[in-house]
Coordinates of C-alpha atoms and ligand atoms in Angstrom, one line a residue:
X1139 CA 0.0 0.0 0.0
X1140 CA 1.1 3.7 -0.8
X1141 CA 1.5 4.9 2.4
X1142 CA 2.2 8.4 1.0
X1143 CA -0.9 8.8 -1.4
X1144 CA -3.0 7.0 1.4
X1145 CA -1.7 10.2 3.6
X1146 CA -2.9 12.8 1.1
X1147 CA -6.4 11.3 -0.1
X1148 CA -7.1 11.4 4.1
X1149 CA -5.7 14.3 6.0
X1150 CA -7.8 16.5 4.1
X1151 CA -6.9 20.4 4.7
X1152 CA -10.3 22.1 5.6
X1153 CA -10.6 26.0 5.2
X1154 CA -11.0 25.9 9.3
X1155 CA -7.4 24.0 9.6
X1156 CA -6.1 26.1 7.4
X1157 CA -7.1 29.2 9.2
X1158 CA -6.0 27.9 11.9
X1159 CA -2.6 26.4 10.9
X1160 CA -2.2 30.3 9.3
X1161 CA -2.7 32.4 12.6
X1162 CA -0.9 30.0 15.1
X1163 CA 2.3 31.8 12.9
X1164 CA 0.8 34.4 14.8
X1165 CA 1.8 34.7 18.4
X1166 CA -1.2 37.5 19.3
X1167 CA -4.1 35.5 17.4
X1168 CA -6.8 34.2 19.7
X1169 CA -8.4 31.9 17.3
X1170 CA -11.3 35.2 16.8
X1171 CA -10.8 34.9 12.8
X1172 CA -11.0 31.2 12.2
X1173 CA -14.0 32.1 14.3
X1174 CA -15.4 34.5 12.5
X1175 CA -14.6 32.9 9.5
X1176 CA -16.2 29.5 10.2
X1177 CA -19.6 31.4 10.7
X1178 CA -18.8 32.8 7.1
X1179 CA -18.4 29.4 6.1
X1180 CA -21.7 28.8 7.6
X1181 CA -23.3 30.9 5.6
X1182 CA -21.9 30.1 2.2
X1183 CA -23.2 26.7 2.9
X1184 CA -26.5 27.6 3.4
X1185 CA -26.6 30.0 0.0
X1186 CA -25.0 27.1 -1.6
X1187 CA -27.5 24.6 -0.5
X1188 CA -30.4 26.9 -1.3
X1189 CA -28.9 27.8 -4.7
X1190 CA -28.8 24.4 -5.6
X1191 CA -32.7 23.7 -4.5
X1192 CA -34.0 27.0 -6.0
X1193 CA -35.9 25.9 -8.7
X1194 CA -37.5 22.9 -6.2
X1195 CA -38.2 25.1 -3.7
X1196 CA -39.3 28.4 -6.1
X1197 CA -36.8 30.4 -4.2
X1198 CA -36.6 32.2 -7.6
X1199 CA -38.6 34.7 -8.7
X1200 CA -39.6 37.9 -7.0
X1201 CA -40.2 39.1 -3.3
X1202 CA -43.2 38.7 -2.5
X1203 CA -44.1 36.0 -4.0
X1204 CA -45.8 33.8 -2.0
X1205 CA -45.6 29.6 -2.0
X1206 CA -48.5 27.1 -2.3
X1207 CA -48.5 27.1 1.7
X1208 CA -49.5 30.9 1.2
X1209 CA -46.2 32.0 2.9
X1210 CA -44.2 35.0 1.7
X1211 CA -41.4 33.4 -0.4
X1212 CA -38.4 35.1 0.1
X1213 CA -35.8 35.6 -3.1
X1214 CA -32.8 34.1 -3.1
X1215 CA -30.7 37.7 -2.2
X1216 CA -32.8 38.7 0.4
X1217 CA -32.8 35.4 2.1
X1218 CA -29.0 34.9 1.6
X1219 CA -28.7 38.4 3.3
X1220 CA -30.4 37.0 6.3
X1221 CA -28.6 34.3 6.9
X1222 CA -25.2 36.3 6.5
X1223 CA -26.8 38.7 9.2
X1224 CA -27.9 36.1 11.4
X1225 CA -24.3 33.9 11.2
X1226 CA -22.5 36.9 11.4
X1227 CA -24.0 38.6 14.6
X1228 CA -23.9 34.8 16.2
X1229 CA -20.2 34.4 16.1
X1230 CA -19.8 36.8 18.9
X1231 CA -16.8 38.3 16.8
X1232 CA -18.4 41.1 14.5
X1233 CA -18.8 44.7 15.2
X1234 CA -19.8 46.6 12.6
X1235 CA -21.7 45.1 9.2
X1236 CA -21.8 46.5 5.8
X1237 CA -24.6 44.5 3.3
X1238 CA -25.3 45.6 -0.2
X1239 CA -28.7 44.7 0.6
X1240 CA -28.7 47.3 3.8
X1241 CA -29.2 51.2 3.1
X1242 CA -27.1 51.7 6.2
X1243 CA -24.5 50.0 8.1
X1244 CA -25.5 47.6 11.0
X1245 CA -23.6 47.1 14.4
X1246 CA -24.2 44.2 16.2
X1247 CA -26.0 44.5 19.7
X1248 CA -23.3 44.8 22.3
X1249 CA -24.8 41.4 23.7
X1250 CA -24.0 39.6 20.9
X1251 CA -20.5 40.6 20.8
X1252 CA -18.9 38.3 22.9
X1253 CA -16.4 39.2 25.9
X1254 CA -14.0 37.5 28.0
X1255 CA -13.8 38.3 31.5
X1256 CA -10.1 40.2 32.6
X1257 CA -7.3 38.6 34.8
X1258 CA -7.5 41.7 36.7
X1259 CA -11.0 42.3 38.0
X1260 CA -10.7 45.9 38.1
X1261 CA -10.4 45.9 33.9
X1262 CA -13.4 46.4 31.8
X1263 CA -14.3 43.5 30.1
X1264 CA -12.6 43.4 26.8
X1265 CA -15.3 42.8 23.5
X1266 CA -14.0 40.0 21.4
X1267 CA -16.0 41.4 18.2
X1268 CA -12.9 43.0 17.1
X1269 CA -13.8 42.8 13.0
X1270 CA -16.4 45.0 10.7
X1271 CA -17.2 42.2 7.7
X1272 CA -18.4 44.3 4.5
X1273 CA -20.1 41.9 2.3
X1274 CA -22.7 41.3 -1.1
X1275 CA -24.6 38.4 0.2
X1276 CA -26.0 36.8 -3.4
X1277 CA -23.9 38.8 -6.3
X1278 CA -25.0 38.6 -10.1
X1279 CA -28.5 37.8 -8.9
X1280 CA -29.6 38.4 -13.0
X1281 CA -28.2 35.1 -13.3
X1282 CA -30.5 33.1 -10.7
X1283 CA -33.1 32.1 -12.4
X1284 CA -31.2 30.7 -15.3
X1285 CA -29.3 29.1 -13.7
X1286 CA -25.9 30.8 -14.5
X1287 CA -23.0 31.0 -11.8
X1288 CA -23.6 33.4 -9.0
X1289 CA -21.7 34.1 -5.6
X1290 CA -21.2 35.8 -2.3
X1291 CA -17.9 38.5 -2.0
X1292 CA -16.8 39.5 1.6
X1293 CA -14.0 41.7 2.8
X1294 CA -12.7 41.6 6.6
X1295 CA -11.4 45.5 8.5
X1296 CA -10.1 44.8 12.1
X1297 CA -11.5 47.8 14.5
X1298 CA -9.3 50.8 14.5
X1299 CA -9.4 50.7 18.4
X1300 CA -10.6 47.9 20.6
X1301 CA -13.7 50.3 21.1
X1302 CA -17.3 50.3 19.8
X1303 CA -17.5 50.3 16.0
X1304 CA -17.9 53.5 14.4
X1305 CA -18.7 54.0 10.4
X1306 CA -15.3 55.1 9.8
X1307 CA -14.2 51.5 10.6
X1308 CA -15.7 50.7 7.3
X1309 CA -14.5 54.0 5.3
X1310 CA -11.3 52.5 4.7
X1311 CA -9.1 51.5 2.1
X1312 CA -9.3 48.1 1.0
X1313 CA -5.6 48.1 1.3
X1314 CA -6.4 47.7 5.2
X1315 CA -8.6 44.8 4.7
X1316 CA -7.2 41.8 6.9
X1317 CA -9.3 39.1 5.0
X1318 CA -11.4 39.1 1.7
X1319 CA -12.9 36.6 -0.4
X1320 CA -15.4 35.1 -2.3
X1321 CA -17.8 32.2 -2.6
X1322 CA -19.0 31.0 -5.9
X1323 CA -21.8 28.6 -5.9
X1324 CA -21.0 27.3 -10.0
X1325 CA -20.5 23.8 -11.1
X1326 CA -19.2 23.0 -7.9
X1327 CA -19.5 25.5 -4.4
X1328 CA -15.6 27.0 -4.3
X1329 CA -14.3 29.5 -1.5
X1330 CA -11.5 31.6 -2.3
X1331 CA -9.7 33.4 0.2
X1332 CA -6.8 35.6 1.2
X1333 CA -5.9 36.1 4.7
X1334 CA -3.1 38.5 3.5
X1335 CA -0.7 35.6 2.9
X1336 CA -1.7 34.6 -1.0
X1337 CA -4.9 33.3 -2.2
X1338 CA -6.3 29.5 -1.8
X1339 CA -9.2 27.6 -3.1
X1340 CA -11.6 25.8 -1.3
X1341 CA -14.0 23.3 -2.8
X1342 CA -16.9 22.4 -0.9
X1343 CA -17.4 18.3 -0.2
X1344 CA -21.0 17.8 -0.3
X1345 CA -20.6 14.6 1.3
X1346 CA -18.4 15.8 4.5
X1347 CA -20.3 19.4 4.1
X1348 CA -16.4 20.5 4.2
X1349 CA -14.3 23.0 2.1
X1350 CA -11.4 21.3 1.2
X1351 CA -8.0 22.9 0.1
X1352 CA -8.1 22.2 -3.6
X1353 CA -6.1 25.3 -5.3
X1354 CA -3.1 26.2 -3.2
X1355 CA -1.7 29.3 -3.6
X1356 CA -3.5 30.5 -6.6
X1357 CA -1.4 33.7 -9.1
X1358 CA -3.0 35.2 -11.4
X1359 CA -1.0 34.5 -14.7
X1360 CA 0.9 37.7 -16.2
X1361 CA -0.5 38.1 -18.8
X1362 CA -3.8 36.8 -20.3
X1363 CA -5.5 35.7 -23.8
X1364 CA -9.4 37.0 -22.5
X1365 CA -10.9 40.1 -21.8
X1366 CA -14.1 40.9 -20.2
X1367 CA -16.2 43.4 -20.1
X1368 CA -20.3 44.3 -20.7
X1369 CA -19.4 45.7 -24.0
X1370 CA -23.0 47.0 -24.9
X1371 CA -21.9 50.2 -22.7
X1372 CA -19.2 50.8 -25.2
X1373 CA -21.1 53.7 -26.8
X1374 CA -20.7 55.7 -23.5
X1375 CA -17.0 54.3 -22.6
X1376 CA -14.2 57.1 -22.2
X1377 CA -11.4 56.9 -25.0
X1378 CA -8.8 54.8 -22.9
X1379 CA -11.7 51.6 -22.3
X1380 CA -12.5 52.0 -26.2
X1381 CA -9.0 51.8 -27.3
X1382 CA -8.1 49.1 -25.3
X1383 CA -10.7 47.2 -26.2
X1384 CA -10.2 47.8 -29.9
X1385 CA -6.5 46.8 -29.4
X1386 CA -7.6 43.2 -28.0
X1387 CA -10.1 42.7 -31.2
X1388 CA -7.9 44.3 -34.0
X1389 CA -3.7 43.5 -32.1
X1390 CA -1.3 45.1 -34.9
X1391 CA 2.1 43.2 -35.0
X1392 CA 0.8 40.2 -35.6
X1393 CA -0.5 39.5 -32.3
X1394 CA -3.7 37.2 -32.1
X1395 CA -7.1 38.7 -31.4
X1396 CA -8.1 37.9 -27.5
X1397 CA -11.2 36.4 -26.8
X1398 CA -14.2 38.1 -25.1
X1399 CA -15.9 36.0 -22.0
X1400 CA -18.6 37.9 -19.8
X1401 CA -20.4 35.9 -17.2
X1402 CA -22.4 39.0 -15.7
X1403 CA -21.5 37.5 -12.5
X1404 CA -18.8 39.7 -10.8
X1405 CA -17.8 36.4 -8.7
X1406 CA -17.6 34.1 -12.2
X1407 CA -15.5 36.6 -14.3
X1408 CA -13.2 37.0 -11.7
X1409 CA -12.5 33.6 -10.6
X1410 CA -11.8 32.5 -14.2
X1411 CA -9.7 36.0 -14.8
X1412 CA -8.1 34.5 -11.1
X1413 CA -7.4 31.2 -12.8
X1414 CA -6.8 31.7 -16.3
X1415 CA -5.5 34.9 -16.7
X1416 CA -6.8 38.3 -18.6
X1417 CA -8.0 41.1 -17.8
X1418 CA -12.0 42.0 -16.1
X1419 CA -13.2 45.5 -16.6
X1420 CA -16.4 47.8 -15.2
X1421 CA -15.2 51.0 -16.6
X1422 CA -16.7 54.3 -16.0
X1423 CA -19.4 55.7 -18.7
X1424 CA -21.3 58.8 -19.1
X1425 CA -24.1 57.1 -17.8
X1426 CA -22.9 55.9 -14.8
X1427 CA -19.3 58.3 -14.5
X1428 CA -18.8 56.0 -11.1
X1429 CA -19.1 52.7 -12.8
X1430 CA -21.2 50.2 -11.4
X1431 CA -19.4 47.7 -8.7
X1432 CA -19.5 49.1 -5.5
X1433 CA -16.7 49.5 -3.5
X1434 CA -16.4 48.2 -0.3
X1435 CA -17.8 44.9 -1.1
X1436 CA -17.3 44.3 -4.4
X1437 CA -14.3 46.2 -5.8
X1438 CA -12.3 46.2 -2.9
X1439 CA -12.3 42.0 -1.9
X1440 CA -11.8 41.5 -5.4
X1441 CA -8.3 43.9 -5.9
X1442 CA -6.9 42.3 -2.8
X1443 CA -7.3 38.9 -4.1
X1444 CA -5.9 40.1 -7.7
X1445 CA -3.1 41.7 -5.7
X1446 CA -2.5 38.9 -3.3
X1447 CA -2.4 36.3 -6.2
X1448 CA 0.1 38.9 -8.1
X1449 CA -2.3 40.5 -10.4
X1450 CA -3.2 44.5 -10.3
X1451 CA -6.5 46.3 -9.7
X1452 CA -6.7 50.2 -11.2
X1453 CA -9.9 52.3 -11.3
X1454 CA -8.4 54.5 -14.3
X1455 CA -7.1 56.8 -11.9
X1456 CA -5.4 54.6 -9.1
X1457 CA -4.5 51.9 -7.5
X1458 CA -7.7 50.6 -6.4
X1459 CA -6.7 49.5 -3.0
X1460 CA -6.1 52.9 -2.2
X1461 CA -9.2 54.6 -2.6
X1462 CA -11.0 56.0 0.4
X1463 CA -14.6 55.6 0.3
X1464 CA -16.5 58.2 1.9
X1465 CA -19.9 56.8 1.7
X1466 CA -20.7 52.9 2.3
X1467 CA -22.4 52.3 -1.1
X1468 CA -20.2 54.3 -2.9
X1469 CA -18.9 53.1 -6.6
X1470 CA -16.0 52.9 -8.4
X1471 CA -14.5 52.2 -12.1
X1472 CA -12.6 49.1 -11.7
X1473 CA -9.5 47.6 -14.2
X1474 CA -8.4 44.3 -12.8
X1475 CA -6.7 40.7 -13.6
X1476 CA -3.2 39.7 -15.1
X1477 CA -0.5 42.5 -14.7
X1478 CA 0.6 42.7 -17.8
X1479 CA -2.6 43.2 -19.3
X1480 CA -3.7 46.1 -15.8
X1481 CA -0.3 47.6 -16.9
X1482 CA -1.6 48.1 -20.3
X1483 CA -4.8 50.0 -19.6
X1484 CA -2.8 51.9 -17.0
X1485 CA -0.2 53.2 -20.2
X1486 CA -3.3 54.4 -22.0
X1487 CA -4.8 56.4 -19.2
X1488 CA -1.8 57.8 -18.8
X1489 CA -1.3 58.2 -22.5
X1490 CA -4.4 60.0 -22.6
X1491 CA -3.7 62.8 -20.5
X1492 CA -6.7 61.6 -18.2
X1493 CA -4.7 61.1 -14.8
Ligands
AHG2807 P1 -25.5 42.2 -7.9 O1 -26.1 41.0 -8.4 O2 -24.8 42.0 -6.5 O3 -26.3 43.4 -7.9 O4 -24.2 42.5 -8.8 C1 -24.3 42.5 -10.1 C2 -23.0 43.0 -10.7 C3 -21.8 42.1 -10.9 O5 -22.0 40.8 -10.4 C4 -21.6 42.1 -12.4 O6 -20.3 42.1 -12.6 C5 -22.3 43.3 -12.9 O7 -23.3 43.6 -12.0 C6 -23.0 43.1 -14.2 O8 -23.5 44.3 -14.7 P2 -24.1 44.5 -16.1 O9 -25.3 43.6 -16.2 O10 -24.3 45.9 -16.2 O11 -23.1 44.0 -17.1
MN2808 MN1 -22.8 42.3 -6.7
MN2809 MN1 -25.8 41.4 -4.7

């Protein structure tokens, strides 16, 4: 027997061990992320398992609805919101919540926040709910009812003191995230995450009901042979977006054409630009001169991942990681996937006297 390949089809590498092996490099952790992060997990399970039952259950369609018991059905984003809510403010370990699906932010009840008693009895007790989780609970929900790829995008801010959480906690860069990822519930339920320290894939065993470490250290290749973008805005693109566009249908030197691939689904086209390379664009447009993606839960997870896995994120004006959001919903252009081919649309920017 192959002792060896025995050893690697058994001690499997679940997200949680993972997590865990990660922050016990870290003398200071408590164990409060792999905490906060299993509750995540929690909730990706549940989207997961509803997305897969949706058309059973008629968790399609519109809210409001109601089912043959004549309860309210609830759609698929509203009720994937809940959940994220509900796992989120259970773990004892969040403060402050962004949702997409939430006009404003939401802090978790200081009851629900989890405390540990001090050594010295005289000290307050100290909150363990140390981290503000911005997140888009179901995205590309125009896909859902046909059945195309959709997902769930998070980003993770530790509180700037060990005090209540304040909105500024979330006005941040994303370059101060401590966490981000994604969930994408497609041919198979993947969880892709960077805890500052490169990016790794998860696939979800429905048997064990486990994500399993299947895509170590994921990079973004260099440069890539796709680009994607909703190209039926191109009427209203700025001069940079058409040219570059134009360049990847009609290369000159004898360079081959690049293909064109767009899901809709933020979470789709960026795992695929993740894994094979290219470059994923929401530009700016005179209709919408902010774009469309939002920042803090959408554009921001996203860039750290490209970044971690060695890839570059521009907004055709910066680095995207920079950008400091001063409202919660705010929007943002967004340029991101191989570097070669960010590094490119940067040049023509620049070129254009627009920066
Ligand atoms: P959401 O479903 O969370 O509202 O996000 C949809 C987003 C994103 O997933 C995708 O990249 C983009 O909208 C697609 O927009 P267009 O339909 O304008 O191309
Ligand atoms: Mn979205
Ligand atoms: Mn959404």
């Amino acid at each position: 027997m192959d002792h060896a390949a025995d050893a690697q089809r058994t001690d499997l590498m679940t997200l949680t061990r993972f997590v865990l092996n990660e922050q016990s490099k870290h003398p200071e952790a408590r164990g409060d992320l792999t905490i906060l992060l299993s509750h995540i997990v929690l909730g990706c399970k549940f989207v997961c398992a509803a997305v897969n039952k949706a058309g059973l259950a008629k968790l399609i369609g519109l809210a409001g609805d109601t089912n043959i018991q004549g309860e309210e059905q609830k759609k698929l984003d509203v009720l994937s919101n809940e959940v994220f809510i509900k796992a989120l403010c259970s773990s004892g370990r969040a403060n402050v919540l962004v949702s997409e699906e939430n006009e404003t932010e939401i802090y978790v009840e200081t009851s629900r926040r989890g405390r540990f008693a001090p050594i010295n009895i005289s000290q307050y007790y100290h909150f363990l709910s140390r981290y503000c989780v911005v997140f888009d609970p179901l995205d590309g929900s125009s896909n859902i009812d046909c059945g195309v790829s959709i997902g769930t995008i998070f980003g993770i801010y530790m509180l700037k003191d060990g005090k209540a959480g304040v909105v500024s906690d979330v006005l941040r860069p994303g370059k101060e995230m401590v966490a981000a990822g994604y969930c994408l519930y497609g041919s198979s339920c993947m969880l892709v995450l960077s805890i500052g320290n490169g990016v790794h894939g998860f696939t979800l065993d429905p048997a064990l009901g486990e994500f399993i470490l299947t895509h170590p250290v994921m990079r973004v290749p260099r440069k890539g042979k796709i680009y994607s973008v909703n190209e039926g805005n191109a009427k209203h693109w700025d001069e940079p977006t058409k040219k570059y566009v134009e360049i990847a249908k009609f290369p000159t030197g004898g360079s081959v054409p690049k293909s064109l691939r767009y899901i809709g689904s933020m979470v789709a086209d960026v795992h695929r630009t993740l894994l094979y390379g290219g470059i994923f664009m929401y530009p700016a447009d005179k209709k919408s001169p902010n774009g469309k993606l939002r920042l803090l839960y959408e554009v921001f997870p996203m860039a750290y991942l490209v970044e971690q896995a060695g890839g570059q994120a521009f907004t055709g004006k910066e680095r995207a990681l920079d950008v400091v959001p001063k409202k919660i919903h705010e929007r943002s252009p967004i340029f991101l996937g191989s570097f070669e081919d960010v590094e490119e649309i940067k040049s023509l920017y620049h070129a254009s006297g627009l920066l």
